[in-house]
Coordinates of C-alpha atoms and ligand atoms in Angstrom, one line a residue:
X4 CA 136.6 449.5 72.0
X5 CA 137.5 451.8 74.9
X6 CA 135.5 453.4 76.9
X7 CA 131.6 452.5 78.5
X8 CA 129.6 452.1 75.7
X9 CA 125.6 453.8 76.7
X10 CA 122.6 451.5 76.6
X11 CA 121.9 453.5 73.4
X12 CA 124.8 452.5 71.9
X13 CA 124.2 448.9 72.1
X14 CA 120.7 450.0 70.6
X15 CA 122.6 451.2 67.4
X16 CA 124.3 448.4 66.9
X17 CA 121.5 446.7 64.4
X18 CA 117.4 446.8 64.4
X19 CA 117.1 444.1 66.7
X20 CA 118.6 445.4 69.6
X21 CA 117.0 448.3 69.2
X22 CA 113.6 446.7 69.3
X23 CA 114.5 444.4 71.5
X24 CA 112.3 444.6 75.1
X25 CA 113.7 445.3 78.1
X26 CA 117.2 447.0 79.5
X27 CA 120.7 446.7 77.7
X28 CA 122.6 447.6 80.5
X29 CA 125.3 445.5 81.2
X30 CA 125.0 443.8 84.7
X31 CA 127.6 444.3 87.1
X32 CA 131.6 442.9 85.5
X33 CA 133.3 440.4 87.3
X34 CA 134.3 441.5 91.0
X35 CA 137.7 439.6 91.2
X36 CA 138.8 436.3 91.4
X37 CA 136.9 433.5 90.8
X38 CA 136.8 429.9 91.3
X39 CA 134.4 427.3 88.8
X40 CA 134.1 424.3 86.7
X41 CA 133.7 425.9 83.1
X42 CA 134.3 429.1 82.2
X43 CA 133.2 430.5 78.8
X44 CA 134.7 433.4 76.6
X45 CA 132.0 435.5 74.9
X46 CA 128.0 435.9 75.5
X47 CA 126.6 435.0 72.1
X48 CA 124.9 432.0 70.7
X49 CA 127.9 429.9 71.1
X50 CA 128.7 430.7 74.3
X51 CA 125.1 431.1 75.4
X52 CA 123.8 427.5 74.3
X53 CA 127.0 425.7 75.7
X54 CA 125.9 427.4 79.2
X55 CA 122.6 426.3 78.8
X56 CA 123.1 422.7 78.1
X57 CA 125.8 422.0 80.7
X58 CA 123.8 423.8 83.0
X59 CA 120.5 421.9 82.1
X60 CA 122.2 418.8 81.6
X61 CA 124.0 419.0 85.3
X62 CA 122.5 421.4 87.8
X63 CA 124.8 422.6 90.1
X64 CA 128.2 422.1 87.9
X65 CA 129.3 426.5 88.3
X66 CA 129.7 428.1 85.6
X67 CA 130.8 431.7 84.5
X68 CA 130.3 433.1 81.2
X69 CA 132.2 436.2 80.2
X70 CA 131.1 439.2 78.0
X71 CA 133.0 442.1 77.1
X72 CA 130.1 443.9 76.0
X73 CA 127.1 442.3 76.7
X74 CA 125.1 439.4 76.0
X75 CA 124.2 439.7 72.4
X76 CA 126.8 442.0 71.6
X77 CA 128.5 440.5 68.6
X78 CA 127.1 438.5 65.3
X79 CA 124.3 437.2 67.1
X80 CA 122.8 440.3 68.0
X81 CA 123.3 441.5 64.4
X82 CA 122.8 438.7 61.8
X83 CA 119.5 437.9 59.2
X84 CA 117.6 436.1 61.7
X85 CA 118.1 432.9 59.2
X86 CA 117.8 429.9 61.9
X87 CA 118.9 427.6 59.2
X88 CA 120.0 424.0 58.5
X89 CA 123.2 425.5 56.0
X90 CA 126.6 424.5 57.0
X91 CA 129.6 426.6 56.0
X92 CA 131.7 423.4 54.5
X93 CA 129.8 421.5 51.6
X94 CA 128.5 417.8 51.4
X95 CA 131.3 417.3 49.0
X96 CA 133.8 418.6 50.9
X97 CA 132.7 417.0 54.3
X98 CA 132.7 414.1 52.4
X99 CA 136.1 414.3 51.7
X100 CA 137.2 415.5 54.9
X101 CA 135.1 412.3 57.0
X102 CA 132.9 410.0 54.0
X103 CA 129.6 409.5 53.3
X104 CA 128.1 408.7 56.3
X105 CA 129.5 411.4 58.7
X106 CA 129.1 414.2 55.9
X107 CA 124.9 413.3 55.8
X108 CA 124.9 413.1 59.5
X109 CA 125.8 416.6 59.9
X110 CA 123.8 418.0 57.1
X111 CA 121.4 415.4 59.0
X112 CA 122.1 417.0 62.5
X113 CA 121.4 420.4 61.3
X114 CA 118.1 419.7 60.3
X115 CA 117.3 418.9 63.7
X116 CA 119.0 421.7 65.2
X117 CA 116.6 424.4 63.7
X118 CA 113.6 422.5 65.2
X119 CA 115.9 422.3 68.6
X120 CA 116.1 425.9 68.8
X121 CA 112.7 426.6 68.5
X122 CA 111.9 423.9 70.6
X123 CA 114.0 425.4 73.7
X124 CA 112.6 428.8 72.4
X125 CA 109.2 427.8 73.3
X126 CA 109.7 426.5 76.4
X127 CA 111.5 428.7 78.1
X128 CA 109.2 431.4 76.6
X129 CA 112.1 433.3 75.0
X130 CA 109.6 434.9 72.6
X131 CA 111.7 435.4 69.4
X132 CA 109.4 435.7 66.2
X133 CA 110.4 432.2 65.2
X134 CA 108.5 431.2 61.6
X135 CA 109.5 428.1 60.2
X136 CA 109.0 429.1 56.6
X137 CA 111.4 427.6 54.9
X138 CA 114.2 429.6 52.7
X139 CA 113.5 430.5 48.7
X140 CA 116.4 431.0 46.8
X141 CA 115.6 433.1 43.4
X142 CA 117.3 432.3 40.0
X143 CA 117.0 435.3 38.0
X144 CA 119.7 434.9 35.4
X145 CA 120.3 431.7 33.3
X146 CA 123.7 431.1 35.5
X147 CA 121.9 431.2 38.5
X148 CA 119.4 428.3 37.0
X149 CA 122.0 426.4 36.6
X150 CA 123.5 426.8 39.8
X151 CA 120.1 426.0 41.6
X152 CA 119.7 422.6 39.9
X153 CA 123.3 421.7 40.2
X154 CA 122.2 422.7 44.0
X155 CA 119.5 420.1 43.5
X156 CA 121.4 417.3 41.8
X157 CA 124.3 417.7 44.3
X158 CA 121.5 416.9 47.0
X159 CA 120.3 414.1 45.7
X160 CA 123.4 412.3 45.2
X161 CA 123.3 412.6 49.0
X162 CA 120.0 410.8 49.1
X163 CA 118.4 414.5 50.4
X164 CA 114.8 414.1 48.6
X165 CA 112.6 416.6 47.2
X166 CA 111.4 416.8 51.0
X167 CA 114.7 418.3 51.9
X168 CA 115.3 420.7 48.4
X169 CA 113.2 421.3 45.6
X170 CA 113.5 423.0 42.5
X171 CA 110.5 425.6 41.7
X172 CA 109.6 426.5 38.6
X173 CA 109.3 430.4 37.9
X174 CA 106.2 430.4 38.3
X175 CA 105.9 428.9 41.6
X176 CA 109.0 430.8 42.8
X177 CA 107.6 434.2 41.3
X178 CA 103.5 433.0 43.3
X179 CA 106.3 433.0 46.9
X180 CA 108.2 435.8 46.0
X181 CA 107.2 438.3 43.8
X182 CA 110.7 439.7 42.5
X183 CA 111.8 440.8 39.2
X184 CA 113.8 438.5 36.7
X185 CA 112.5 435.2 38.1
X186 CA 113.3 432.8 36.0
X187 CA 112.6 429.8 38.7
X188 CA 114.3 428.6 42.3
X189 CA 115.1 426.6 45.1
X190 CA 112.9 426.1 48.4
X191 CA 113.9 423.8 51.3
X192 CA 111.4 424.1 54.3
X193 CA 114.5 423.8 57.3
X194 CA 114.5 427.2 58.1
X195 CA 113.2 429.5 60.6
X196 CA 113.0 433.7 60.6
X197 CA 113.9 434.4 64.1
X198 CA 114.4 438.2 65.7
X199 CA 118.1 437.2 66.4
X200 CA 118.6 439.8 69.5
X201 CA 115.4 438.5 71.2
X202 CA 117.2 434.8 71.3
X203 CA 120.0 436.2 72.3
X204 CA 118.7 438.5 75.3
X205 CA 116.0 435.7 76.3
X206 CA 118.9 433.1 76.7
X207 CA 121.2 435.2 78.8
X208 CA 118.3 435.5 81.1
X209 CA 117.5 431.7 80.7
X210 CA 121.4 430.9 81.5
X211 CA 120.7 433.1 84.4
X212 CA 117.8 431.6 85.4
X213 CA 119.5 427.9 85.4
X214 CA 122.4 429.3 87.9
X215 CA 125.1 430.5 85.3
X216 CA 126.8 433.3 86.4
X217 CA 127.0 436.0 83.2
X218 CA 129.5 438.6 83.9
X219 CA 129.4 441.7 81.3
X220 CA 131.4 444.6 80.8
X221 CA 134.4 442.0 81.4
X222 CA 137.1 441.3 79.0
X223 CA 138.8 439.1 78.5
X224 CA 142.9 439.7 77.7
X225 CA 144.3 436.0 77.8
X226 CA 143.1 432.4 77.5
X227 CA 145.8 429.8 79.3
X228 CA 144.9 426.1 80.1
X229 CA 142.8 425.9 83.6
X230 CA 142.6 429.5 83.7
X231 CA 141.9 433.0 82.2
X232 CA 142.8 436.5 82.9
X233 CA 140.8 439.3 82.6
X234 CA 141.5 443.1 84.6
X235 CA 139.5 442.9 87.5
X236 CA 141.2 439.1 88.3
X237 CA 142.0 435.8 87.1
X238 CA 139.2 432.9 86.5
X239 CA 140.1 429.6 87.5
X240 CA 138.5 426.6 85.7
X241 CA 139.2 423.0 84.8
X242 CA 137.6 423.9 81.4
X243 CA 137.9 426.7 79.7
X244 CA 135.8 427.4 76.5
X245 CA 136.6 430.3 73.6
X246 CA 133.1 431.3 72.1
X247 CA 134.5 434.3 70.4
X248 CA 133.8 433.9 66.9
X249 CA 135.4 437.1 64.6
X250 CA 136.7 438.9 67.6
X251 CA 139.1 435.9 67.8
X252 CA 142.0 437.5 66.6
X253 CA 142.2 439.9 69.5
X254 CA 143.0 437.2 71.5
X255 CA 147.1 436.8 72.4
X256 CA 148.0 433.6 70.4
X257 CA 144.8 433.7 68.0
X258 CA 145.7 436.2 65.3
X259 CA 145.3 433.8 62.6
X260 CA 143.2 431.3 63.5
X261 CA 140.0 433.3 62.2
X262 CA 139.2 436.3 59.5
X263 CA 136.6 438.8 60.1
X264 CA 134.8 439.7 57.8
X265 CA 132.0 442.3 57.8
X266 CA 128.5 441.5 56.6
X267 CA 126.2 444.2 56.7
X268 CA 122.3 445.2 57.0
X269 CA 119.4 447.4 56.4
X270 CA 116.0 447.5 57.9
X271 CA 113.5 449.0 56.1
X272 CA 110.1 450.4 57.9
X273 CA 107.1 448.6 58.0
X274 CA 105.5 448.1 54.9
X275 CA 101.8 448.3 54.3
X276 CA 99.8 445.4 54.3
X277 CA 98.8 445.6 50.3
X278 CA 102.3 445.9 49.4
X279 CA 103.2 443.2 51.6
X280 CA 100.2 441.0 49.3
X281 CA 102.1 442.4 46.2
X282 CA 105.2 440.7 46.7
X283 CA 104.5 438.1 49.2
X284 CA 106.7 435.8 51.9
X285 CA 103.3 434.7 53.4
X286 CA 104.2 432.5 56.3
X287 CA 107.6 434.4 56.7
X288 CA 110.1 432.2 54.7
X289 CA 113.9 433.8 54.6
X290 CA 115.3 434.6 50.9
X291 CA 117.9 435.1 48.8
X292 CA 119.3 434.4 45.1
X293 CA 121.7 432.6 43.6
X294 CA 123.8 435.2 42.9
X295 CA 127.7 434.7 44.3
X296 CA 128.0 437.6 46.8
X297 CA 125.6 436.5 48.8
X298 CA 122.5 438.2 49.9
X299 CA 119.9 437.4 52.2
X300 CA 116.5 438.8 53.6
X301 CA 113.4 438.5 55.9
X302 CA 110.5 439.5 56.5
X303 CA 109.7 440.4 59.8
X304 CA 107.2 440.0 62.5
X305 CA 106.6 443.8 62.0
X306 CA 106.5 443.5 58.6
X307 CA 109.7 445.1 57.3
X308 CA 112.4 443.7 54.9
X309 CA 115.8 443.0 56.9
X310 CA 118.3 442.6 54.4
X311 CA 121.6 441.9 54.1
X312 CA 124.5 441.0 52.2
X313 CA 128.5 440.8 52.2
X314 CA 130.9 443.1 50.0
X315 CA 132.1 445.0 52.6
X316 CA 135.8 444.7 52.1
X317 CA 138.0 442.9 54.5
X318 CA 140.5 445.3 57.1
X319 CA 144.1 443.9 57.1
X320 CA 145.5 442.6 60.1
X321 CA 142.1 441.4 61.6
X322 CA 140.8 444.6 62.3
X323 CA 137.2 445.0 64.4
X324 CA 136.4 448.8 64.5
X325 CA 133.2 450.2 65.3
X326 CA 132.8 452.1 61.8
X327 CA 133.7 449.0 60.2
X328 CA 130.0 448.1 60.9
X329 CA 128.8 450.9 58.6
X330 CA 129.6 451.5 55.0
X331 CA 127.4 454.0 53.2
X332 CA 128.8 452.6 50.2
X333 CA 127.4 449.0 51.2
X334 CA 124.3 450.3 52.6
X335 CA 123.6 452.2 49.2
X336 CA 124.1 448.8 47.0
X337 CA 121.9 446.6 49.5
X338 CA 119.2 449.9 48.8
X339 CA 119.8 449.4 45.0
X340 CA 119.5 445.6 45.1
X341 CA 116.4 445.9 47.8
X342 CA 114.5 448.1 44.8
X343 CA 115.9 446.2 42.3
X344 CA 113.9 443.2 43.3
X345 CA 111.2 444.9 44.2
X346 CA 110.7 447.6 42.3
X347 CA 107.2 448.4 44.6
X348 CA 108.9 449.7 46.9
X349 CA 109.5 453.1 45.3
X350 CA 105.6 453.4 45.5
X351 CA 105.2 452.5 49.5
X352 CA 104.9 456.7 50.1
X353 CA 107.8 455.8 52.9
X354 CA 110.0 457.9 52.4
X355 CA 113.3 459.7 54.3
X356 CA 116.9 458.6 55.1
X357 CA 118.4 460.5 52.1
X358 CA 119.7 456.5 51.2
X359 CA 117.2 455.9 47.9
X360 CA 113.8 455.0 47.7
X361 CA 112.9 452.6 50.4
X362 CA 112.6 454.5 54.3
X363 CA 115.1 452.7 55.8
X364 CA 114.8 452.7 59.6
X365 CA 118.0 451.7 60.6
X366 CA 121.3 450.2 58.6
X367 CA 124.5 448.6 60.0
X368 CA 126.6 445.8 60.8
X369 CA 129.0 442.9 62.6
X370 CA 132.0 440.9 61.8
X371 CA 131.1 437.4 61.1
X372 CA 134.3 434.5 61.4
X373 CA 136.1 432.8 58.7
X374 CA 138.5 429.8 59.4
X375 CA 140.7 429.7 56.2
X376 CA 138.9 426.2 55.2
X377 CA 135.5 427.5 55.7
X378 CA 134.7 424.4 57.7
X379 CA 133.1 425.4 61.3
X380 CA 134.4 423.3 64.3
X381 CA 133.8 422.8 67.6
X382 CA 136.3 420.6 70.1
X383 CA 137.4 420.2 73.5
X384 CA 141.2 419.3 74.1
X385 CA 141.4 416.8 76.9
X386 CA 145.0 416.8 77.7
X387 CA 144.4 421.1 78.6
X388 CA 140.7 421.3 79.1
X389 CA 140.4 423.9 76.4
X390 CA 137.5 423.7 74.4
X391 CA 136.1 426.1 71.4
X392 CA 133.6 426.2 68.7
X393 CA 133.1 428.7 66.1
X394 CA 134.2 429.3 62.1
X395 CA 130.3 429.4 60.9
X396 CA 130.8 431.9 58.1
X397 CA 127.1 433.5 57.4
X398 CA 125.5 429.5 59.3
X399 CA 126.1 430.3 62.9
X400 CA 122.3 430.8 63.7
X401 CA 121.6 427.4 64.3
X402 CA 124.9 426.2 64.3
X403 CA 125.6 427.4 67.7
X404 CA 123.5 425.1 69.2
X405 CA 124.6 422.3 68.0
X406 CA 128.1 423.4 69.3
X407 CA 126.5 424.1 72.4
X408 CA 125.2 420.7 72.8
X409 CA 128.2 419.3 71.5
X410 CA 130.2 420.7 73.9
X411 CA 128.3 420.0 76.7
X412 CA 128.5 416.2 75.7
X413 CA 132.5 417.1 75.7
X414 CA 132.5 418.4 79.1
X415 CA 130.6 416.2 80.5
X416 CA 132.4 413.4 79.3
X417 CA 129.6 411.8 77.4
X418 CA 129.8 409.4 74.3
X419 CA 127.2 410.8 71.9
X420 CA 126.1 410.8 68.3
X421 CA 127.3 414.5 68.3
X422 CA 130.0 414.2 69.9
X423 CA 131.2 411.9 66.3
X424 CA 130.1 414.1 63.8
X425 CA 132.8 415.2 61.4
X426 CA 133.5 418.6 62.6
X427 CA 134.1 417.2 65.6
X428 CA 138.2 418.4 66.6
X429 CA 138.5 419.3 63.4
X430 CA 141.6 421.9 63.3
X431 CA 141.3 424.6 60.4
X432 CA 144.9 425.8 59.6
X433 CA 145.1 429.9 60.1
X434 CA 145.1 432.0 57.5
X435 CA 148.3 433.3 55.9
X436 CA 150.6 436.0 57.7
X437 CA 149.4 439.8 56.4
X438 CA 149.3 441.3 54.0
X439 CA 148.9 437.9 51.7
X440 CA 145.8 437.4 53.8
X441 CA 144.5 440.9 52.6
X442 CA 145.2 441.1 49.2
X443 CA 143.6 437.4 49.2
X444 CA 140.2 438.5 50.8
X445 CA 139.6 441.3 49.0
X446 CA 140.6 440.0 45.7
X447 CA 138.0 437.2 45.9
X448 CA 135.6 439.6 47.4
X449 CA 136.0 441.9 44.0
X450 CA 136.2 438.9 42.2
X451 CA 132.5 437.9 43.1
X452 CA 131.3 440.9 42.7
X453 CA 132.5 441.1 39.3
X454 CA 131.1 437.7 38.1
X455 CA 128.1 438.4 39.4
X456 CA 128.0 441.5 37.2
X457 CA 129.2 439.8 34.0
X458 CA 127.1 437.0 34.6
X459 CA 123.6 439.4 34.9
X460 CA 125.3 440.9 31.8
X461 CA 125.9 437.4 29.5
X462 CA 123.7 434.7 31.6
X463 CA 126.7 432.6 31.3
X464 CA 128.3 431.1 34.3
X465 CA 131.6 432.9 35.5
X466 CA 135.0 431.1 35.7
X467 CA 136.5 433.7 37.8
X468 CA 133.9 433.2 40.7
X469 CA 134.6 429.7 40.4
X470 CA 138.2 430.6 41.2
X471 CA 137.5 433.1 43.5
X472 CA 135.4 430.6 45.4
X473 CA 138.6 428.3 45.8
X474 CA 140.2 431.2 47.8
X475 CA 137.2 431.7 49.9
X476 CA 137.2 428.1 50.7
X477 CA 133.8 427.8 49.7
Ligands
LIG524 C1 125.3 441.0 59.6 C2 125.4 439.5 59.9 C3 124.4 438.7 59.4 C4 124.4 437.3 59.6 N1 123.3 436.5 59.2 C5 123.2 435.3 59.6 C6 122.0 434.5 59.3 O1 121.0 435.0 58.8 N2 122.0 433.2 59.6 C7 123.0 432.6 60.2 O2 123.0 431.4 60.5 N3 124.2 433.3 60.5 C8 124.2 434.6 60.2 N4 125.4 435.3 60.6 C9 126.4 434.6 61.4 C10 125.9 434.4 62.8 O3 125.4 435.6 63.3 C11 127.2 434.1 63.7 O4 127.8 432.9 63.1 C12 126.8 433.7 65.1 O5 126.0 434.7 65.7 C13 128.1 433.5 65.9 O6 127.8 433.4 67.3 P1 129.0 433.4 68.3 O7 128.4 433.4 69.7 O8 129.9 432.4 68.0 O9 129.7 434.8 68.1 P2 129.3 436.3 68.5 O10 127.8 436.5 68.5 O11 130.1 437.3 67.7 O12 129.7 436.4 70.0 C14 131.0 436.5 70.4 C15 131.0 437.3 71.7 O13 132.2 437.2 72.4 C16 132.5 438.4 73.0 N5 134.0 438.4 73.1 C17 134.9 438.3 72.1 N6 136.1 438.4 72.6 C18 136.0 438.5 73.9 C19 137.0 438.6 75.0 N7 138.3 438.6 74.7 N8 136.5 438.7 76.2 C20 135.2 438.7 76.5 N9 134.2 438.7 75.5 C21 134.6 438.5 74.3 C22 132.0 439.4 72.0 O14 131.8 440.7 72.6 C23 130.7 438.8 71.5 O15 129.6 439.1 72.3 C24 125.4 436.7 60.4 C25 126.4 437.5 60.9 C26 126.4 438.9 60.6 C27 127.5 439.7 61.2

């Protein structure tokens, strides 16, 4: 990661920073040492929203937040735009991990988050394309039925009502979203589309705008209680907060606390109007399927598809590269499954890219972070005054604000109904020394990629994904 990276590098790095208004130029690094009462690792959602609500919470308390790149840089600069109330660890498994109670309450508390970020959104006129549409999740194989209204039933035995997660039948599914094989769905109306980079950008400069000091270009090489070193000089804090999601690992002392693991994206370019009517997403609600390696979509405020999904394999050892962000491979399948559901798109007369069928504007990609229990956390040790939050698998969106608030309750010191939720100090145990960790990943990665082929082939559901879910924490 060498080197000064161009403003139109930073462009590259996914459609929405390079539609984003306004300059990416990092502002100026930090000048030397420093002296303030939080200091915060990394510039993206985590790190932005625990700025803003410390800083909006207690004017005047200094604070520094430190980028490597800049603001925006990393998974929240890059991700599907799906400001959603899904949380990485189930209701089961929270349930396990905490009871009843504490397991709704943060299903409960995410709810509310997706309404809180549009809420701060709006008024500090960070224009980001927020559409509260909902999510549809397609079943288009007889497995992927089932899965939906086990999806259902499992809600309801959490008391979550029809109001939270409904089954669709397929012709109410199909009337949404006009995709092939639709056999019926899932809708739950706590989601919003969001252009990811625009949130991002617009709260650096809200931060900014509250008296946070944001310091780009500035890496950080070590993270010690009360303090934290980076080239130009040392930062001394009485808290100091890690917001570094999969770039974790780079961090002395954090090789396996988190995975990386890639998840990459196309744009496609606007789509005309009529073929926009032919498949649907009026009112801009995110999408998917029920298939096991996951894929997700949008439609845009510009009216293209942004669609994603995972299969990229995992690099041993932790590895963040720049080309990891782009697999042709990758960006070929998420073509073939982009036509495959809509096969209309071959008949848009947009054509180039030498890719397939659909004119794909731009393609690429961003490690997301996997704690080796899948369940996300956020804490603040006392005793050192070292405080993190991250593990959000594909849910950091909104997620990230309810860290940010919840650490800002930390800090400050405050007794709160977030600061008791379940993931709340809750310590993920690192992943397993290399190459175990490697052959792991990737097997479970093939694995669901697999079952999702045999079960498109037989309609039944697979066993292996089942196991290969157990690995992946799930
Ligand atoms: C392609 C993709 C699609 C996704 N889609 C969705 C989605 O639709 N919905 C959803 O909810 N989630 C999605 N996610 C996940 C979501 O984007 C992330 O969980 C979320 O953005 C994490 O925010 P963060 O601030 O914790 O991490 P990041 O945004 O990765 O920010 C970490 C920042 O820390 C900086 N940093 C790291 N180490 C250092 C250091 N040592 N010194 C200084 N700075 C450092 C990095 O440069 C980076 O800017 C997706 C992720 C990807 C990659």
């Amino acid at each position: 990661m060498g080197g000064m990276p161009s403003q139109q590098t930073y462009r590259s790095l996914s459609y929405w920073l390079s539609s984003v208004p306004g300059e990416l130029a990092p502002s100026d690094p930090l000048p030397g040492d420093l002296d303030v009462d939080v200091a915060i690792v990394g510039a993206g959602f985590t790190g932005l929203w625990t700025a803003y609500y410390l800083a909006t919470s207690q004017p005047g308390l200094r604070i520094a937040v430190l980028e490597r790149e800049i603001a925006g840089f990393g998974a929240s600069g890059r991700n599907g735009g799906w400001c959603s109330a899904l949380f990485p660890a189930s209701l089961a498994k929270l349930e396990r991990m905490a009871g009843r109670g504490p397991a709704v309450a943060m299903y409960r508390a995410m709810q509310d988050t997706v309404d809180e970020v549009g809420r701060v959104a709006a008024a500090e006129g960070i224009d980001c394309h927020w559409a509260k549409g909902g999510t549809i999740q397609l079943a288009r194989s007889a497995a992927q039925l089932e899965r939906a209204a086990s999806e259902v039933a499992e809600a309801r035995k959490f008391g979550f009502g029809e109001e939270d997660l409904r089954l669709l039948s397929a012709a109410e599914a199909s009337e949404r979203l006009a995709a092939t094989d639709v056999l019926g769905g899932t809708f739950t109306p706590h989601c919003a589309a969001i252009h990811p980079a625009r949130l991002a950008r617009g709260l650096a400069e809200a931060v900014r705008r509250h008296g946070v000091a944001v310091f780009e270009r500035t890496p950080v090489t070590e993270i010690a209680p009360g303090r934290l070193r980076t080239p130009a000089g040392t930062v001394r804090a009485e808290y100091v907060i890690r917001a570094t999601e999969g770039y974790t690992p780079l961090l002395p002392g954090y090789r396996r606390a988190i995975a990386p693991v890639y998840s990459l994206m196309i744009a496609t370019e606007p789509l005309p109007e009529a073929t926009w009517e032919q498949i649907g997403l009026a009112g801009r609600p995110t999408f998917s399927d029920h298939r096991h390696l996951i894929i997700y979509g949008q439609r845009t405020a510009d009216g293209r598809f942004a669609f994603g999904g995972r299969g990229a394999p995992y690099h041993l050892g932790s590895l963040i590269r720049p080309e990891y962000d782009r697999s042709p491979a990758v960006f070929a399948a998420l073509q073939r499954s982009l036509t495959e559901l809509f096969p209309v798109l071959r008949d848009t007369g947009l054509r180039d890219t030498g890719l397939g069928d659909v004119a794909v504007a731009q393609a690429w990609g961003g490690p997301l972070g996997v704690p080796r229990d899948w369940c996300a956390s956020a804490g603040l040790d006392r005793a050192t005054g070292l405080g993190w939050a991250g593990g959000y698998v594909g849910d950091g969106v909104a997620t990230t604000n309810l860290a940010g608030r919840t650490l800002a309750d930390l800090v400050l010191g405050q007794d709160t109904d977030l600061t008791h939720l379940p993931w709340v100090g809750h310590r993920s145990p690192n992943w397993e020394a290399e190459p175990l960790r490697w052959l792991g990943m990737n097997a479970g990665l093939r694995a669901m990629d697999w079952a999702d082929r045999q079960e498109a082939r037989t309609g039944r559901q697979s066993l292996v994904a089942q196991f290969a879910g157990r690995f992946l924490g799930g």
